[in-house]
Coordinates of C-alpha atoms and ligand atoms in Angstrom, one line a residue:
M1 CA 80.5 177.4 22.9
G2 CA 78.4 174.9 21.8
S3 CA 76.4 172.3 23.9
Y4 CA 78.3 169.9 25.5
V5 CA 75.9 166.8 24.6
G6 CA 73.3 166.1 22.0
V7 CA 70.2 164.0 22.9
F8 CA 68.4 162.4 19.6
G9 CA 64.9 161.3 20.0
M10 CA 62.3 163.2 22.0
G11 CA 60.1 160.6 23.2
V12 CA 59.2 160.8 26.9
M13 CA 62.5 159.3 27.9
G14 CA 64.5 161.5 25.8
Q15 CA 62.9 164.5 27.1
S16 CA 63.4 163.7 30.4
L17 CA 66.9 163.0 29.9
A18 CA 67.6 166.1 28.2
L19 CA 66.0 168.2 31.2
N20 CA 68.1 165.9 33.8
I21 CA 71.1 166.9 31.8
A22 CA 70.1 170.6 31.7
N23 CA 69.2 170.6 35.5
H24 CA 72.7 169.7 35.9
G25 CA 74.3 172.5 34.4
Y26 CA 75.2 171.0 31.1
A27 CA 73.9 172.5 27.6
V28 CA 72.2 169.9 25.8
S29 CA 71.1 170.1 22.2
V30 CA 68.0 168.0 21.2
Y31 CA 66.8 166.8 17.9
N32 CA 64.1 164.5 16.6
R33 CA 62.9 163.3 13.5
H34 CA 59.7 164.8 13.6
D35 CA 60.1 168.7 14.5
E36 CA 56.7 168.6 16.2
A37 CA 57.8 166.6 19.2
T38 CA 61.0 168.9 19.6
K39 CA 58.5 172.0 19.6
D40 CA 56.0 170.4 21.8
F41 CA 58.9 169.6 24.4
M42 CA 60.2 173.3 24.1
A43 CA 56.8 174.9 24.7
G44 CA 55.5 172.3 27.5
R45 CA 58.6 170.9 29.4
V46 CA 61.2 173.4 29.3
R47 CA 60.2 175.6 31.9
T48 CA 63.0 176.9 34.4
D49 CA 65.4 179.6 33.4
Q50 CA 68.5 177.2 33.7
Q51 CA 66.4 174.8 31.4
R52 CA 65.8 177.8 28.9
Q53 CA 69.2 178.7 28.8
L54 CA 70.8 175.4 28.3
V55 CA 68.3 173.6 26.1
T56 CA 68.9 174.2 22.2
P57 CA 66.2 172.9 20.1
T58 CA 67.4 172.0 16.6
Y59 CA 65.4 171.1 13.5
D60 CA 68.1 169.5 11.2
L61 CA 70.6 167.0 11.5
E62 CA 73.4 169.2 10.4
G63 CA 72.7 172.0 12.7
F64 CA 72.3 169.3 15.8
V65 CA 75.5 168.1 14.9
Q66 CA 77.3 171.3 14.5
S67 CA 75.7 173.0 17.8
L68 CA 77.8 170.3 19.9
D69 CA 81.2 170.8 21.1
R70 CA 84.2 168.4 19.8
P71 CA 84.5 165.7 20.4
R72 CA 80.6 165.6 19.7
K73 CA 78.7 163.5 22.4
V74 CA 75.4 162.3 20.9
I75 CA 73.0 160.4 23.0
L76 CA 70.7 158.1 21.2
M77 CA 67.2 157.6 23.0
V78 CA 65.5 155.7 20.1
K79 CA 64.0 152.5 19.9
A80 CA 66.2 149.2 20.2
G81 CA 66.9 147.7 16.8
P82 CA 67.7 148.8 13.1
V83 CA 66.6 152.4 14.2
V84 CA 69.9 152.6 15.9
D85 CA 71.7 151.8 12.6
A86 CA 69.5 154.1 10.5
V87 CA 69.9 157.0 13.0
T88 CA 73.7 156.6 13.5
D89 CA 74.0 156.4 9.6
S90 CA 72.2 159.5 9.2
L91 CA 74.5 161.4 11.3
L92 CA 77.5 160.0 9.9
P93 CA 77.9 162.6 7.0
Y94 CA 78.2 165.5 9.7
L95 CA 80.4 163.5 12.3
E96 CA 84.0 163.8 12.3
K97 CA 86.7 161.3 13.5
G98 CA 86.8 160.9 17.3
D99 CA 83.2 161.9 17.7
I100 CA 81.1 159.7 20.2
V101 CA 77.8 158.0 19.9
I102 CA 76.1 156.6 22.8
D103 CA 73.2 154.1 22.3
A104 CA 70.9 154.3 25.2
G105 CA 68.2 152.0 24.7
N106 CA 67.6 148.4 25.4
T107 CA 69.9 146.9 22.9
F108 CA 71.0 143.4 22.6
Y109 CA 75.0 143.5 23.8
Q110 CA 75.9 141.7 20.5
D111 CA 74.5 144.2 18.4
T112 CA 76.4 147.1 20.3
E113 CA 79.5 145.0 19.6
R114 CA 78.9 144.7 16.1
R115 CA 78.2 148.5 15.9
M116 CA 81.2 149.5 17.9
E117 CA 83.6 147.5 15.3
A118 CA 81.5 148.9 12.3
Y119 CA 81.7 152.5 13.4
A120 CA 85.0 152.4 14.6
Q121 CA 86.1 151.9 10.7
K122 CA 84.5 154.9 10.2
G123 CA 86.4 156.8 13.0
I124 CA 83.2 157.1 15.4
N125 CA 83.5 155.7 18.7
F126 CA 80.4 153.9 19.5
F127 CA 79.2 153.5 23.2
G128 CA 76.4 151.0 24.4
M129 CA 74.7 152.4 27.6
G130 CA 72.2 150.6 29.5
V131 CA 69.7 153.0 31.3
S132 CA 67.3 151.9 33.7
G133 CA 64.6 153.7 35.8
G134 CA 61.6 154.7 33.5
E135 CA 60.5 158.3 32.5
K136 CA 61.0 159.5 36.5
G137 CA 64.3 157.8 36.5
A138 CA 65.7 159.7 33.3
L139 CA 64.4 162.7 34.9
E140 CA 65.6 162.6 38.3
G141 CA 68.3 160.3 38.1
P142 CA 68.6 156.6 36.5
S143 CA 71.0 153.7 37.1
I144 CA 73.5 154.0 34.1
M145 CA 75.6 151.4 32.7
P146 CA 77.7 152.6 30.2
S147 CA 80.4 150.6 28.2
G148 CA 82.9 151.4 25.5
D149 CA 86.4 152.9 25.4
R150 CA 87.9 153.7 28.8
A151 CA 89.8 156.6 28.2
L152 CA 86.9 158.5 26.5
Y153 CA 84.6 157.4 29.0
D154 CA 87.0 159.1 31.4
N155 CA 87.8 162.2 29.6
Y156 CA 84.2 163.0 28.4
L157 CA 81.4 160.8 29.5
G158 CA 82.1 160.0 33.0
K159 CA 81.5 163.3 35.0
L160 CA 78.4 164.0 32.9
L161 CA 76.8 160.4 33.5
T162 CA 77.5 160.3 37.0
D163 CA 76.3 163.7 37.7
I164 CA 72.7 163.1 36.0
S165 CA 72.6 159.4 37.6
A166 CA 70.7 158.3 40.6
H167 CA 72.7 158.5 44.0
T168 CA 72.4 156.2 47.0
A169 CA 71.6 157.8 50.3
D170 CA 75.4 158.4 51.2
G171 CA 76.1 159.8 48.0
A172 CA 77.5 157.0 45.7
P173 CA 76.4 157.7 41.9
C174 CA 74.3 154.8 40.5
C175 CA 76.5 154.7 37.3
D176 CA 80.0 153.7 36.9
Y177 CA 82.2 152.4 33.9
I178 CA 81.3 148.9 33.3
G179 CA 83.5 147.5 30.8
K180 CA 84.5 147.3 27.4
G181 CA 82.5 146.3 24.4
G182 CA 78.9 145.3 24.8
S183 CA 79.1 144.8 28.7
G184 CA 76.8 147.9 29.7
H185 CA 74.1 146.3 27.3
Y186 CA 74.6 143.2 28.9
V187 CA 74.8 144.3 32.6
K188 CA 71.4 146.1 31.6
M189 CA 69.9 142.9 30.0
V190 CA 70.7 140.8 33.3
H191 CA 69.0 143.5 35.2
N192 CA 66.1 143.1 33.2
G193 CA 66.0 139.6 33.7
I194 CA 66.1 140.1 37.4
E195 CA 63.3 142.5 36.9
Y196 CA 61.2 139.7 35.3
G197 CA 62.2 137.5 38.1
D198 CA 61.4 139.9 40.9
I199 CA 58.0 140.8 39.6
Q200 CA 56.8 137.2 38.9
I201 CA 57.9 136.4 42.4
I202 CA 55.9 139.3 44.1
D203 CA 52.9 138.5 41.6
E204 CA 52.8 134.7 42.8
A205 CA 52.6 136.1 46.2
Y206 CA 49.7 138.1 45.6
F207 CA 48.2 135.2 43.4
I208 CA 48.7 132.9 46.7
M209 CA 47.4 135.3 49.0
K210 CA 44.2 135.9 46.6
N211 CA 43.4 132.4 45.8
L212 CA 44.6 130.3 48.7
L213 CA 43.9 132.8 51.4
K214 CA 41.1 134.3 49.6
M215 CA 42.2 137.7 50.9
S216 CA 41.0 141.1 49.6
N217 CA 43.0 143.7 47.7
A218 CA 42.9 146.1 50.7
Q219 CA 44.3 143.1 53.2
M220 CA 47.0 142.1 50.5
A221 CA 48.1 145.8 50.3
D222 CA 48.5 145.9 53.8
V223 CA 50.9 143.0 53.9
F224 CA 52.9 144.1 51.0
E225 CA 53.0 147.8 52.6
T226 CA 54.3 145.6 55.8
W227 CA 56.7 143.6 53.9
N228 CA 57.9 146.9 52.2
K229 CA 59.2 148.3 55.8
G230 CA 61.7 145.1 56.1
R231 CA 64.1 143.4 54.3
L232 CA 61.9 143.3 51.0
D233 CA 61.9 147.2 50.8
S234 CA 61.9 147.8 47.3
F235 CA 60.4 149.8 44.6
L236 CA 58.7 147.1 42.9
I237 CA 56.8 146.0 46.3
D238 CA 56.1 149.6 46.8
I239 CA 54.1 150.0 43.5
T240 CA 52.4 146.7 44.3
Y241 CA 50.6 147.9 47.6
K242 CA 49.8 150.9 45.6
I243 CA 48.4 149.2 42.7
L244 CA 46.1 147.1 45.1
R245 CA 44.8 150.1 46.5
E246 CA 44.2 151.9 43.3
K247 CA 40.4 152.5 42.3
D248 CA 39.2 152.1 38.8
D249 CA 37.9 155.2 37.0
L250 CA 35.4 153.5 34.7
T251 CA 33.8 151.1 37.5
E252 CA 33.2 151.2 41.3
D253 CA 35.9 148.4 41.7
D254 CA 39.5 148.1 42.3
L255 CA 41.3 148.9 39.0
I256 CA 43.6 145.6 39.4
D257 CA 40.6 143.4 39.3
H258 CA 39.8 144.8 35.5
I259 CA 43.2 144.7 34.2
L260 CA 43.5 141.4 31.9
D261 CA 45.8 138.9 33.0
E262 CA 48.0 138.5 29.8
S263 CA 51.4 140.5 30.1
G264 CA 53.3 141.6 27.3
Q265 CA 57.3 141.7 27.0
K266 CA 59.7 143.3 24.7
G267 CA 62.7 140.7 24.8
T268 CA 65.2 141.6 27.3
G269 CA 64.1 139.1 29.7
M270 CA 64.1 136.6 26.9
W271 CA 67.5 137.3 25.9
T272 CA 68.6 136.9 29.6
A273 CA 67.3 133.4 29.6
Q274 CA 68.8 132.5 26.3
E275 CA 72.0 133.7 27.8
G276 CA 71.3 131.3 30.4
L277 CA 71.2 128.4 28.0
E278 CA 74.0 129.9 26.0
M279 CA 76.2 130.0 28.7
H280 CA 75.3 126.8 30.7
V281 CA 74.3 128.5 33.8
A282 CA 71.2 127.5 35.4
I283 CA 68.8 130.7 35.7
P284 CA 65.4 128.8 36.3
T285 CA 63.8 131.8 38.4
M286 CA 64.4 134.3 35.6
A287 CA 63.5 131.6 32.9
E288 CA 60.4 130.4 34.4
A289 CA 59.3 134.4 34.9
V290 CA 59.7 134.6 30.8
F291 CA 57.6 131.2 30.4
A292 CA 55.1 132.7 32.8
R293 CA 54.6 135.6 30.7
N294 CA 54.4 133.2 27.5
L295 CA 51.5 131.5 29.3
S296 CA 49.8 134.3 30.5
A297 CA 49.6 135.4 27.0
V298 CA 47.6 132.6 25.6
K299 CA 44.5 133.6 27.6
G300 CA 42.0 132.2 25.1
E301 CA 43.6 128.5 25.3
R302 CA 43.8 129.0 29.0
V303 CA 40.2 129.7 29.3
A304 CA 39.6 126.8 26.9
A305 CA 41.8 124.5 29.4
S306 CA 40.3 125.7 32.6
L307 CA 37.0 124.5 31.4
V308 CA 38.1 121.0 30.9
F309 CA 40.1 120.6 33.8
A310 CA 37.8 122.7 35.7
D311 CA 38.2 121.2 39.5
K312 CA 41.1 123.1 41.4
P313 CA 41.5 121.2 44.9
V314 CA 40.5 123.2 47.6
V315 CA 43.3 123.8 50.3
S316 CA 42.7 124.7 53.6
I317 CA 44.9 126.9 55.7
E318 CA 44.5 127.0 59.3
D319 CA 46.6 129.9 60.3
R320 CA 46.7 132.6 57.9
D321 CA 49.1 135.1 59.9
A322 CA 51.6 132.1 60.3
F323 CA 51.4 131.4 56.4
L324 CA 51.7 134.9 55.7
V325 CA 55.0 134.7 57.5
D326 CA 55.9 131.6 55.6
L327 CA 55.1 133.5 52.6
E328 CA 57.3 136.4 53.0
Q329 CA 59.9 133.8 53.7
A330 CA 59.3 132.2 50.4
V331 CA 59.5 135.5 48.5
Y332 CA 62.8 136.5 50.0
A333 CA 64.5 133.1 49.6
S334 CA 63.4 133.0 45.8
K335 CA 64.6 136.7 45.4
I336 CA 67.9 135.6 46.7
M337 CA 68.0 132.6 44.3
S338 CA 67.3 135.0 41.3
Y339 CA 70.0 137.4 42.0
A340 CA 72.6 134.3 42.9
Q341 CA 71.6 133.1 39.4
G342 CA 71.8 136.5 37.6
F343 CA 75.1 137.4 39.3
Q344 CA 76.5 134.0 38.4
L345 CA 75.5 134.6 34.8
L346 CA 77.2 138.1 34.8
D347 CA 80.3 136.4 36.4
K348 CA 80.7 133.7 33.9
A349 CA 80.3 136.1 30.9
S350 CA 82.5 138.5 32.5
R351 CA 85.1 135.8 32.2
Q352 CA 84.3 134.6 29.0
H353 CA 84.5 138.1 27.3
D354 CA 87.1 139.4 29.6
W355 CA 85.1 142.4 30.9
G356 CA 86.4 142.5 34.4
L357 CA 82.9 143.1 35.6
K358 CA 83.1 144.3 39.4
L359 CA 80.1 142.5 40.5
G360 CA 79.6 144.3 43.7
D361 CA 79.8 147.9 42.3
I362 CA 77.0 146.5 39.9
A363 CA 74.8 145.7 42.9
L364 CA 75.4 149.2 44.2
L365 CA 74.7 150.9 40.5
W366 CA 71.3 149.0 40.7
R367 CA 70.7 150.3 44.7
E368 CA 68.8 153.3 43.5
G369 CA 67.4 154.9 40.4
C370 CA 66.1 151.2 38.4
I371 CA 63.2 149.1 38.7
I372 CA 64.7 146.9 40.8
R373 CA 66.1 149.2 43.5
A374 CA 65.9 147.8 46.8
K375 CA 67.7 147.9 50.0
F376 CA 68.6 144.4 49.3
L377 CA 70.8 145.4 46.9
G378 CA 73.2 147.0 49.5
R379 CA 73.4 143.5 51.0
I380 CA 74.6 142.1 47.8
K381 CA 77.6 144.8 47.5
S382 CA 78.3 143.6 51.2
A383 CA 78.4 140.2 50.3
Y384 CA 80.8 141.0 47.5
D385 CA 82.9 143.0 49.9
E386 CA 83.4 139.9 52.2
G387 CA 85.4 138.3 49.3
D388 CA 85.2 136.0 46.3
V389 CA 81.7 134.8 45.9
V390 CA 80.6 131.8 43.9
N391 CA 77.0 131.8 44.5
L392 CA 75.3 134.6 46.8
M393 CA 73.6 131.8 48.5
M394 CA 77.0 130.9 50.3
T395 CA 77.6 134.1 51.5
D396 CA 77.7 134.8 55.4
E397 CA 75.4 137.9 54.3
F398 CA 72.8 135.4 53.2
R399 CA 73.4 131.8 54.0
D400 CA 71.7 132.0 57.7
E401 CA 68.5 133.8 56.4
I402 CA 68.0 131.2 53.7
K403 CA 68.6 128.5 56.3
A404 CA 65.7 130.2 58.5
A405 CA 63.5 130.7 55.2
V406 CA 63.7 127.2 53.7
P407 CA 61.0 125.4 56.2
G408 CA 58.3 128.1 55.3
W409 CA 59.3 128.5 51.9
R410 CA 58.8 124.7 51.5
R411 CA 55.5 125.0 53.1
V412 CA 54.3 127.5 50.8
V413 CA 55.1 125.9 47.5
V414 CA 53.5 122.5 48.7
K415 CA 50.5 124.6 49.4
A416 CA 50.4 126.0 46.1
L417 CA 51.1 122.6 44.5
E418 CA 48.3 121.0 46.7
G419 CA 45.8 123.9 45.5
G420 CA 46.7 124.0 41.7
V421 CA 48.0 127.4 42.1
Y422 CA 50.5 128.7 39.4
A423 CA 53.5 129.8 41.5
P424 CA 56.7 128.9 39.0
T425 CA 59.3 131.0 40.4
L426 CA 58.6 130.0 43.9
A427 CA 58.6 126.7 43.1
N428 CA 61.6 126.5 40.7
S429 CA 63.6 128.8 43.0
L430 CA 63.3 126.1 45.5
M431 CA 64.0 123.4 43.1
Y432 CA 67.3 125.4 42.3
F433 CA 68.2 125.4 46.0
D434 CA 67.4 121.8 46.4
G435 CA 69.6 121.3 43.2
Y436 CA 72.5 123.6 43.9
T437 CA 73.0 122.4 47.7
S438 CA 72.7 118.5 46.8
E439 CA 76.0 116.8 47.1
K440 CA 74.4 113.8 44.7
L441 CA 72.2 114.3 41.8
A442 CA 70.5 111.9 39.2
A443 CA 73.2 112.7 36.9
N444 CA 75.0 109.6 37.1
M445 CA 71.8 107.9 35.6
C446 CA 72.0 110.6 32.6
Q447 CA 75.5 109.7 32.0
A448 CA 74.9 106.0 31.8
Q449 CA 72.0 106.6 29.4
R450 CA 73.9 109.0 27.2
D451 CA 76.8 106.3 27.1
W452 CA 74.6 103.3 26.6
F453 CA 72.7 104.9 23.5
G454 CA 75.2 107.0 22.1
A455 CA 78.7 105.9 23.5
H456 CA 78.9 109.6 25.0
T457 CA 81.2 108.4 27.5
Y458 CA 81.1 109.1 31.5
H459 CA 83.4 109.9 34.1
R460 CA 83.9 108.0 37.2
D461 CA 84.0 108.8 41.0
D462 CA 87.1 107.0 41.6
R463 CA 89.1 108.2 38.9
P464 CA 90.4 111.6 37.9
H465 CA 88.2 113.6 36.1
E466 CA 90.0 113.8 32.8
E467 CA 89.6 110.2 32.4
S468 CA 86.5 109.3 30.3
F469 CA 85.2 105.8 30.3
H470 CA 82.6 103.9 27.8
H471 CA 81.0 100.8 28.9
Q472 CA 80.0 97.9 26.8
W473 CA 76.5 97.8 27.4
E474 CA 74.0 95.1 26.7
Q475 CA 74.3 94.7 22.9
F476 CA 71.6 95.6 20.5
Ligands
LIG1 C1 64.1 149.8 33.0 C2 63.2 148.9 32.6 C3 62.8 149.2 31.1 C4 61.5 148.8 30.4 C5 61.6 147.2 30.5 C6 60.3 146.6 30.2 O1 65.0 149.3 33.5 O2 63.6 151.0 33.3 O3 63.5 147.7 32.6 O4 64.0 149.1 30.4 O5 60.3 148.9 31.5 O6 62.3 147.0 29.4 O7 60.6 145.5 29.8 P1 59.2 144.5 29.3 O8 58.1 145.3 28.5 O9 59.9 143.3 28.7 O10 58.6 144.0 30.5

């Protein structure tokens, strides 16, 4: 008997996933292009008797593939991009018809679909698999979003992947078959777009507390900790208050005050924003979160501009406690808007690609294990259990809470605007809410303008929508 599965790539994530697999009683072979990483892994992290028995190190590709039970199942834990093609190609001489290669990276879904087609011609079954949860998740149970051939998933992958995934308190696995094609990576991409939104919303709350309320790190930590005991209970709020309490190891100060305000990104948030544009779905909260990172990255330009436009208005807030209540409302309502947008994008993509995504179940997959894990995801699942959802803000689950949040949310955004404090996701989530809940918008004027300068035609409110009209505007 060989190993049930192979893990290709012994970075920290690959190592952690291999241990997770062994900890669940599956024999796993591991391989890395450079032997050192495999040797270090075996010497440093493979510790228990069960792990030593079940993890097989291999040092050449042929040996790696031959150590696996048929059909071979190889999980690629490598950087997304051309490396995935290079690695899969290097495995081809040793793989046989019917073997399964699973890309567990943050790959763009169209690349996954291209690979599925290309490798199918060579008899290899290619799967895309979104995995979230970082190193700890990979070791202790990530959220897993696999897509590809349903029958192969049921026969060879489903049990393994659900076993190693995170589980909710009532025992539901945070892994389920997502659909065909690149749907798994698509869902992971939207997860990351939402992750960007969640992060930016929280960061704006921090920034408002710091700049408008002039609160200390310790005071802000207490606020986030309190929020984390309520409806905002989530991994990202949890780490935020802990970050605020972290001491620097180079100075006597709090670490957060020495971390440069320039954030990086690897592209998944940007892809989500691009998809929103491609699919004609309004997802301003997530898009603004990407723009916020872009703006943060031009630190030098910002410093120069801050000297030219030096004076930020001073805003006074009389009742700090009341404002903090408003701020929690603003954060919560913006979060609902962000998820409402993300799920609308998933819904449209699902219909367009015929993926049949089960949106409530996807919310449950994110309930534990992943970066956006939160109590709130259980509420989204309940909203989908109520019946058809057009927009989460309209569901029984969220409607009344949003109504209650709106006045405080507006007060927060107004204060941020008055004080010149950058809060794009709180503000644009509110703009989204105001746009989505407006029976009338200014688009009648837009249609008239387009018809004037380009004869693009317009629809009328007193004629069937199928009919288009063109008006003879003033002649040039
Ligand atoms: C996850 C994360 C993970 C990674 C992000 C970070 O779900 O485990 O999303 O995939 O942390 O890709 O992305 P940025 O570097 O773009 O913030």
